[in-house]
Amino acid sequence: MTKSNTAIYGPGTWNTYARYFFGVTTSFQLDLYREAARHSQGNVIDLGCGTAKLAPIVLDNPSVNSYTGIDASETMISLAQQLSELFGRERFNLIHGEIESLAHQRYASGVSINSYYSWPDPAKTLAHIYDVLEDGAIFVMATPNDKLNMPEILYQCEKELIGHPYFEIFKQMNLSLAENDDAGFLAMDALIRQIQHAGFRVQNCNQSFYADGMNFLVAAK
């Protein structure tokens, strides 16, 4: 990872972005969250959870026992605590820290949505994720691919969020994140190779989300 990449994907960026990410949810995001939740089971770990907006949807799945989210941004986790209070602390856990610091507690499902592209060392992170999942666990990965057209996505989002007080900053920050030359936006075959190298078996994959700009994979340990 270059110095510019470290800066744009560092804690300062995510802490600034947190309020706008928490306050804006698009139909593109909801479609992705619902599909990820459909594959979840047992005790779920959300890897790079942001403000944990996935949690209420995952916890609606009767196959899910609990949700744990981990994120390196203190502000993201602080905002996620608000959801914890709304949707039941007894099944809703949050951890402030790097994914690689996660203790080797075993989870039945792992989910990573729009986090991979900012990881400094994807191979190391994937290996650690493999270790914290129990045998037979499901791992869902969703990350932008090299066909993502963020300006078009945001143009469509603006139609459903007319007048939203956070949308303009949300839009500008997403453009900045997506247009960084060092963003890890991979073609599907390259991502599959990385997932398999970590030890996972890819069960299915598609690019149906974000107007074909998102890699979506379901893998098993």
PDB file of C-alpha atoms in Angstrom:
ATOM      1  CA  MET A   1       0.000   0.000   0.000  1.00  0.00           C
ATOM      2  CA  THR A   2       1.390   3.407  -0.915  1.00  0.00           C
ATOM      3  CA  LYS A   3       1.543   6.404   1.394  1.00  0.00           C
ATOM      4  CA  SER A   4      -1.374   8.036  -0.425  1.00  0.00           C
ATOM      5  CA  ASN A   5      -3.443   4.897  -0.020  1.00  0.00           C
ATOM      6  CA  THR A   6      -2.618   4.678   3.686  1.00  0.00           C
ATOM      7  CA  ALA A   7      -3.717   8.285   4.129  1.00  0.00           C
ATOM      8  CA  ILE A   8      -7.008   8.095   2.263  1.00  0.00           C
ATOM      9  CA  TYR A   9      -8.024   4.814   3.898  1.00  0.00           C
ATOM     10  CA  GLY A  10      -6.690   5.699   7.361  1.00  0.00           C
ATOM     11  CA  PRO A  11      -8.634   6.349  10.600  1.00  0.00           C
ATOM     12  CA  GLY A  12      -9.023  10.067   9.867  1.00  0.00           C
ATOM     13  CA  THR A  13     -10.953   9.418   6.659  1.00  0.00           C
ATOM     14  CA  TRP A  14     -13.235   6.809   8.186  1.00  0.00           C
ATOM     15  CA  ASN A  15     -13.904   8.902  11.302  1.00  0.00           C
ATOM     16  CA  THR A  16     -14.930  11.837   9.081  1.00  0.00           C
ATOM     17  CA  TYR A  17     -17.019   9.622   6.792  1.00  0.00           C
ATOM     18  CA  ALA A  18     -18.790   7.847   9.661  1.00  0.00           C
ATOM     19  CA  ARG A  19     -21.590  10.356  10.266  1.00  0.00           C
ATOM     20  CA  TYR A  20     -22.518  10.525   6.575  1.00  0.00           C
ATOM     21  CA  PHE A  21     -22.281   6.770   6.082  1.00  0.00           C
ATOM     22  CA  PHE A  22     -24.502   6.254   9.135  1.00  0.00           C
ATOM     23  CA  GLY A  23     -27.049   8.805   7.951  1.00  0.00           C
ATOM     24  CA  VAL A  24     -27.372   7.766   4.300  1.00  0.00           C
ATOM     25  CA  THR A  25     -28.530   4.334   3.124  1.00  0.00           C
ATOM     26  CA  THR A  26     -29.161   3.771  -0.567  1.00  0.00           C
ATOM     27  CA  SER A  27     -31.209   1.094  -2.304  1.00  0.00           C
ATOM     28  CA  PHE A  28     -27.939  -0.281  -3.731  1.00  0.00           C
ATOM     29  CA  GLN A  29     -26.685  -0.845  -0.195  1.00  0.00           C
ATOM     30  CA  LEU A  30     -29.940  -2.359   1.035  1.00  0.00           C
ATOM     31  CA  ASP A  31     -30.076  -4.875  -1.800  1.00  0.00           C
ATOM     32  CA  LEU A  32     -26.539  -5.966  -0.965  1.00  0.00           C
ATOM     33  CA  TYR A  33     -27.177  -6.148   2.790  1.00  0.00           C
ATOM     34  CA  ARG A  34     -30.274  -8.287   2.309  1.00  0.00           C
ATOM     35  CA  GLU A  35     -28.439 -10.768   0.111  1.00  0.00           C
ATOM     36  CA  ALA A  36     -25.528 -11.006   2.554  1.00  0.00           C
ATOM     37  CA  ALA A  37     -27.950 -11.545   5.436  1.00  0.00           C
ATOM     38  CA  ARG A  38     -29.691 -14.333   3.539  1.00  0.00           C
ATOM     39  CA  HIS A  39     -26.482 -16.399   3.608  1.00  0.00           C
ATOM     40  CA  SER A  40     -25.734 -15.760   7.291  1.00  0.00           C
ATOM     41  CA  GLN A  41     -26.170 -18.287  10.084  1.00  0.00           C
ATOM     42  CA  GLY A  42     -25.285 -18.884  13.719  1.00  0.00           C
ATOM     43  CA  ASN A  43     -22.913 -16.385  15.320  1.00  0.00           C
ATOM     44  CA  VAL A  44     -21.999 -13.821  12.646  1.00  0.00           C
ATOM     45  CA  ILE A  45     -18.859 -11.675  12.493  1.00  0.00           C
ATOM     46  CA  ASP A  46     -19.019  -8.535  10.315  1.00  0.00           C
ATOM     47  CA  LEU A  47     -15.462  -7.697   9.282  1.00  0.00           C
ATOM     48  CA  GLY A  48     -15.034  -3.973   8.741  1.00  0.00           C
ATOM     49  CA  CYS A  49     -18.572  -3.311   9.930  1.00  0.00           C
ATOM     50  CA  GLY A  50     -18.560   0.487   9.757  1.00  0.00           C
ATOM     51  CA  THR A  51     -21.625   1.712  11.641  1.00  0.00           C
ATOM     52  CA  ALA A  52     -23.088  -1.821  11.638  1.00  0.00           C
ATOM     53  CA  LYS A  53     -26.040  -1.015   9.390  1.00  0.00           C
ATOM     54  CA  LEU A  54     -26.003  -4.645   8.314  1.00  0.00           C
ATOM     55  CA  ALA A  55     -26.808  -5.805  11.857  1.00  0.00           C
ATOM     56  CA  PRO A  56     -30.592  -5.228  12.010  1.00  0.00           C
ATOM     57  CA  ILE A  57     -31.028  -7.042   8.701  1.00  0.00           C
ATOM     58  CA  VAL A  58     -28.808  -9.968   9.708  1.00  0.00           C
ATOM     59  CA  LEU A  59     -30.578 -10.316  13.061  1.00  0.00           C
ATOM     60  CA  ASP A  60     -33.929 -10.628  11.268  1.00  0.00           C
ATOM     61  CA  ASN A  61     -32.684 -13.917   9.805  1.00  0.00           C
ATOM     62  CA  PRO A  62     -34.041 -16.706  12.070  1.00  0.00           C
ATOM     63  CA  SER A  63     -30.916 -18.776  11.334  1.00  0.00           C
ATOM     64  CA  VAL A  64     -28.733 -16.163  13.052  1.00  0.00           C
ATOM     65  CA  ASN A  65     -27.960 -16.347  16.777  1.00  0.00           C
ATOM     66  CA  SER A  66     -25.874 -13.214  17.232  1.00  0.00           C
ATOM     67  CA  TYR A  67     -24.084 -10.406  15.419  1.00  0.00           C
ATOM     68  CA  THR A  68     -20.587  -9.100  16.181  1.00  0.00           C
ATOM     69  CA  GLY A  69     -19.105  -6.191  14.253  1.00  0.00           C
ATOM     70  CA  ILE A  70     -15.461  -5.132  14.257  1.00  0.00           C
ATOM     71  CA  ASP A  71     -14.072  -1.904  12.821  1.00  0.00           C
ATOM     72  CA  ALA A  72     -10.885   0.131  13.227  1.00  0.00           C
ATOM     73  CA  SER A  73     -12.714   3.480  13.253  1.00  0.00           C
ATOM     74  CA  GLU A  74     -13.639   4.644  16.738  1.00  0.00           C
ATOM     75  CA  THR A  75     -16.319   6.973  15.373  1.00  0.00           C
ATOM     76  CA  MET A  76     -17.904   4.215  13.291  1.00  0.00           C
ATOM     77  CA  ILE A  77     -18.145   1.978  16.359  1.00  0.00           C
ATOM     78  CA  SER A  78     -19.503   4.813  18.504  1.00  0.00           C
ATOM     79  CA  LEU A  79     -22.344   5.368  16.043  1.00  0.00           C
ATOM     80  CA  ALA A  80     -22.918   1.620  15.757  1.00  0.00           C
ATOM     81  CA  GLN A  81     -23.596   1.587  19.506  1.00  0.00           C
ATOM     82  CA  GLN A  82     -26.784   3.516  18.786  1.00  0.00           C
ATOM     83  CA  LEU A  83     -28.051   0.610  16.688  1.00  0.00           C
ATOM     84  CA  SER A  84     -27.060  -1.790  19.444  1.00  0.00           C
ATOM     85  CA  GLU A  85     -29.330   0.079  21.844  1.00  0.00           C
ATOM     86  CA  LEU A  86     -32.207   0.012  19.356  1.00  0.00           C
ATOM     87  CA  PHE A  87     -31.982  -3.609  18.242  1.00  0.00           C
ATOM     88  CA  GLY A  88     -31.030  -5.509  21.377  1.00  0.00           C
ATOM     89  CA  ARG A  89     -27.648  -5.635  23.064  1.00  0.00           C
ATOM     90  CA  GLU A  90     -28.063  -9.264  24.076  1.00  0.00           C
ATOM     91  CA  ARG A  91     -27.398 -10.409  20.482  1.00  0.00           C
ATOM     92  CA  PHE A  92     -25.462  -7.371  19.217  1.00  0.00           C
ATOM     93  CA  ASN A  93     -21.755  -7.025  19.973  1.00  0.00           C
ATOM     94  CA  LEU A  94     -19.198  -4.466  18.788  1.00  0.00           C
ATOM     95  CA  ILE A  95     -15.400  -4.448  18.826  1.00  0.00           C
ATOM     96  CA  HIS A  96     -13.138  -1.477  18.118  1.00  0.00           C
ATOM     97  CA  GLY A  97      -9.978  -2.790  16.475  1.00  0.00           C
ATOM     98  CA  GLU A  98      -8.270  -4.137  13.386  1.00  0.00           C
ATOM     99  CA  ILE A  99      -9.604  -7.342  11.839  1.00  0.00           C
ATOM    100  CA  GLU A 100      -6.208  -8.972  12.414  1.00  0.00           C
ATOM    101  CA  SER A 101      -6.542  -8.340  16.168  1.00  0.00           C
ATOM    102  CA  LEU A 102      -9.717 -10.415  16.421  1.00  0.00           C
ATOM    103  CA  ALA A 103      -9.305 -13.241  18.913  1.00  0.00           C
ATOM    104  CA  HIS A 104      -9.673 -16.763  17.606  1.00  0.00           C
ATOM    105  CA  GLN A 105     -13.237 -17.172  18.745  1.00  0.00           C
ATOM    106  CA  ARG A 106     -15.076 -19.330  16.234  1.00  0.00           C
ATOM    107  CA  TYR A 107     -17.901 -17.868  14.189  1.00  0.00           C
ATOM    108  CA  ALA A 108     -20.378 -19.719  11.973  1.00  0.00           C
ATOM    109  CA  SER A 109     -20.523 -16.884   9.423  1.00  0.00           C
ATOM    110  CA  GLY A 110     -18.250 -14.092   8.301  1.00  0.00           C
ATOM    111  CA  VAL A 111     -19.341 -11.099   6.245  1.00  0.00           C
ATOM    112  CA  SER A 112     -17.181  -8.417   4.635  1.00  0.00           C
ATOM    113  CA  ILE A 113     -18.945  -5.674   2.693  1.00  0.00           C
ATOM    114  CA  ASN A 114     -17.071  -2.828   1.000  1.00  0.00           C
ATOM    115  CA  SER A 115     -14.034  -3.248   3.229  1.00  0.00           C
ATOM    116  CA  TYR A 116     -11.580  -5.401   1.269  1.00  0.00           C
ATOM    117  CA  TYR A 117     -10.499  -2.656  -1.150  1.00  0.00           C
ATOM    118  CA  SER A 118      -8.938  -0.651   1.707  1.00  0.00           C
ATOM    119  CA  TRP A 119      -7.024  -3.489   3.388  1.00  0.00           C
ATOM    120  CA  PRO A 120      -3.239  -2.905   3.468  1.00  0.00           C
ATOM    121  CA  ASP A 121      -2.465  -6.633   3.184  1.00  0.00           C
ATOM    122  CA  PRO A 122      -5.479  -8.577   1.849  1.00  0.00           C
ATOM    123  CA  ALA A 123      -3.739 -11.966   1.973  1.00  0.00           C
ATOM    124  CA  LYS A 124      -2.902 -11.529   5.658  1.00  0.00           C
ATOM    125  CA  THR A 125      -6.407 -10.340   6.508  1.00  0.00           C
ATOM    126  CA  LEU A 126      -8.084 -13.183   4.622  1.00  0.00           C
ATOM    127  CA  ALA A 127      -5.852 -15.720   6.367  1.00  0.00           C
ATOM    128  CA  HIS A 128      -6.896 -14.325   9.746  1.00  0.00           C
ATOM    129  CA  ILE A 129     -10.564 -14.393   8.773  1.00  0.00           C
ATOM    130  CA  TYR A 130     -10.158 -18.036   7.811  1.00  0.00           C
ATOM    131  CA  ASP A 131      -8.738 -18.757  11.271  1.00  0.00           C
ATOM    132  CA  VAL A 132     -11.610 -17.143  13.191  1.00  0.00           C
ATOM    133  CA  LEU A 133     -14.317 -19.040  11.322  1.00  0.00           C
ATOM    134  CA  GLU A 134     -15.350 -22.509  12.425  1.00  0.00           C
ATOM    135  CA  ASP A 135     -15.143 -25.504  10.109  1.00  0.00           C
ATOM    136  CA  GLY A 136     -17.995 -25.406   7.617  1.00  0.00           C
ATOM    137  CA  ALA A 137     -18.569 -21.683   8.172  1.00  0.00           C
ATOM    138  CA  ILE A 138     -19.897 -19.438   5.415  1.00  0.00           C
ATOM    139  CA  PHE A 139     -17.930 -16.379   4.321  1.00  0.00           C
ATOM    140  CA  VAL A 140     -19.647 -13.663   2.279  1.00  0.00           C
ATOM    141  CA  MET A 141     -17.449 -11.127   0.513  1.00  0.00           C
ATOM    142  CA  ALA A 142     -18.738  -8.081  -1.380  1.00  0.00           C
ATOM    143  CA  THR A 143     -16.238  -5.614  -2.797  1.00  0.00           C
ATOM    144  CA  PRO A 144     -16.149  -3.301  -5.825  1.00  0.00           C
ATOM    145  CA  ASN A 145     -14.645  -4.594  -9.042  1.00  0.00           C
ATOM    146  CA  ASP A 146     -12.787  -2.788 -11.783  1.00  0.00           C
ATOM    147  CA  LYS A 147     -16.062  -2.023 -13.616  1.00  0.00           C
ATOM    148  CA  LEU A 148     -17.580   0.083 -10.830  1.00  0.00           C
ATOM    149  CA  ASN A 149     -19.010   3.345 -12.182  1.00  0.00           C
ATOM    150  CA  MET A 150     -19.355   5.344  -8.983  1.00  0.00           C
ATOM    151  CA  PRO A 151     -20.537   8.591 -10.644  1.00  0.00           C
ATOM    152  CA  GLU A 152     -23.427   6.712 -12.280  1.00  0.00           C
ATOM    153  CA  ILE A 153     -24.285   4.885  -9.044  1.00  0.00           C
ATOM    154  CA  LEU A 154     -24.389   8.182  -7.144  1.00  0.00           C
ATOM    155  CA  TYR A 155     -26.449   9.819  -9.904  1.00  0.00           C
ATOM    156  CA  GLN A 156     -29.074   7.102  -9.441  1.00  0.00           C
ATOM    157  CA  CYS A 157     -28.873   7.387  -5.639  1.00  0.00           C
ATOM    158  CA  GLU A 158     -29.474  11.129  -5.759  1.00  0.00           C
ATOM    159  CA  LYS A 159     -32.909  10.541  -7.275  1.00  0.00           C
ATOM    160  CA  GLU A 160     -34.047   8.618  -4.199  1.00  0.00           C
ATOM    161  CA  LEU A 161     -32.353  10.952  -1.698  1.00  0.00           C
ATOM    162  CA  ILE A 162     -33.502  14.353  -2.974  1.00  0.00           C
ATOM    163  CA  GLY A 163     -33.145  16.933  -0.230  1.00  0.00           C
ATOM    164  CA  HIS A 164     -31.186  14.672   2.103  1.00  0.00           C
ATOM    165  CA  PRO A 165     -28.920  16.987   4.157  1.00  0.00           C
ATOM    166  CA  TYR A 166     -25.984  14.557   4.132  1.00  0.00           C
ATOM    167  CA  PHE A 167     -26.099  13.394   0.553  1.00  0.00           C
ATOM    168  CA  GLU A 168     -23.750  15.927  -1.070  1.00  0.00           C
ATOM    169  CA  ILE A 169     -20.916  15.181   1.366  1.00  0.00           C
ATOM    170  CA  PHE A 170     -21.696  11.456   1.165  1.00  0.00           C
ATOM    171  CA  LYS A 171     -21.403  11.701  -2.632  1.00  0.00           C
ATOM    172  CA  GLN A 172     -18.130  13.611  -2.631  1.00  0.00           C
ATOM    173  CA  MET A 173     -16.516  11.278  -0.105  1.00  0.00           C
ATOM    174  CA  ASN A 174     -17.580   8.188  -2.036  1.00  0.00           C
ATOM    175  CA  LEU A 175     -16.187   9.628  -5.249  1.00  0.00           C
ATOM    176  CA  SER A 176     -12.893  10.299  -3.494  1.00  0.00           C
ATOM    177  CA  LEU A 177     -12.736   6.779  -2.038  1.00  0.00           C
ATOM    178  CA  ALA A 178     -13.581   5.133  -5.365  1.00  0.00           C
ATOM    179  CA  GLU A 179     -11.349   7.256  -7.580  1.00  0.00           C
ATOM    180  CA  ASN A 180      -8.179   6.635  -5.581  1.00  0.00           C
ATOM    181  CA  ASP A 181      -5.747   4.924  -7.966  1.00  0.00           C
ATOM    182  CA  ASP A 182      -4.629   2.547  -5.217  1.00  0.00           C
ATOM    183  CA  ALA A 183      -8.106   1.206  -4.422  1.00  0.00           C
ATOM    184  CA  GLY A 184      -8.093  -2.581  -4.496  1.00  0.00           C
ATOM    185  CA  PHE A 185     -10.861  -2.992  -7.074  1.00  0.00           C
ATOM    186  CA  LEU A 186     -10.185  -6.433  -8.531  1.00  0.00           C
ATOM    187  CA  ALA A 187     -11.625  -8.424 -11.395  1.00  0.00           C
ATOM    188  CA  MET A 188     -13.660 -11.369 -10.139  1.00  0.00           C
ATOM    189  CA  ASP A 189     -11.145 -14.036 -11.157  1.00  0.00           C
ATOM    190  CA  ALA A 190      -8.336 -12.300  -9.241  1.00  0.00           C
ATOM    191  CA  LEU A 191     -10.495 -12.040  -6.123  1.00  0.00           C
ATOM    192  CA  ILE A 192     -11.490 -15.704  -6.374  1.00  0.00           C
ATOM    193  CA  ARG A 193      -7.822 -16.687  -6.489  1.00  0.00           C
ATOM    194  CA  GLN A 194      -7.141 -14.718  -3.314  1.00  0.00           C
ATOM    195  CA  ILE A 195     -10.118 -16.238  -1.507  1.00  0.00           C
ATOM    196  CA  GLN A 196      -9.072 -19.734  -2.539  1.00  0.00           C
ATOM    197  CA  HIS A 197      -5.446 -19.111  -1.558  1.00  0.00           C
ATOM    198  CA  ALA A 198      -6.664 -18.354   1.976  1.00  0.00           C
ATOM    199  CA  GLY A 199      -8.253 -21.820   2.065  1.00  0.00           C
ATOM    200  CA  PHE A 200     -11.882 -21.068   1.256  1.00  0.00           C
ATOM    201  CA  ARG A 201     -14.013 -22.971  -1.254  1.00  0.00           C
ATOM    202  CA  VAL A 202     -16.004 -20.567  -3.435  1.00  0.00           C
ATOM    203  CA  GLN A 203     -19.584 -21.812  -3.717  1.00  0.00           C
ATOM    204  CA  ASN A 204     -21.030 -19.128  -5.948  1.00  0.00           C
ATOM    205  CA  CYS A 205     -20.262 -15.658  -7.205  1.00  0.00           C
ATOM    206  CA  ASN A 206     -21.862 -12.924  -9.259  1.00  0.00           C
ATOM    207  CA  GLN A 207     -21.616  -9.269 -10.245  1.00  0.00           C
ATOM    208  CA  SER A 208     -25.321  -8.484  -9.978  1.00  0.00           C
ATOM    209  CA  PHE A 209     -25.064  -5.618  -7.485  1.00  0.00           C
ATOM    210  CA  TYR A 210     -24.154  -1.955  -7.986  1.00  0.00           C
ATOM    211  CA  ALA A 211     -24.943  -2.179 -11.716  1.00  0.00           C
ATOM    212  CA  ASP A 212     -22.391  -4.973 -12.236  1.00  0.00           C
ATOM    213  CA  GLY A 213     -19.728  -3.034 -10.317  1.00  0.00           C
ATOM    214  CA  MET A 214     -19.637  -5.297  -7.262  1.00  0.00           C
ATOM    215  CA  ASN A 215     -18.015  -8.700  -6.796  1.00  0.00           C
ATOM    216  CA  PHE A 216     -20.234 -10.854  -4.573  1.00  0.00           C
ATOM    217  CA  LEU A 217     -18.920 -14.227  -3.416  1.00  0.00           C
ATOM    218  CA  VAL A 218     -20.173 -16.899  -1.062  1.00  0.00           C
ATOM    219  CA  ALA A 219     -17.448 -19.240   0.162  1.00  0.00           C
ATOM    220  CA  ALA A 220     -17.149 -22.003   2.727  1.00  0.00           C
ATOM    221  CA  LYS A 221     -14.363 -23.018   5.064  1.00  0.00           C
TER     222      LYS A 221
END
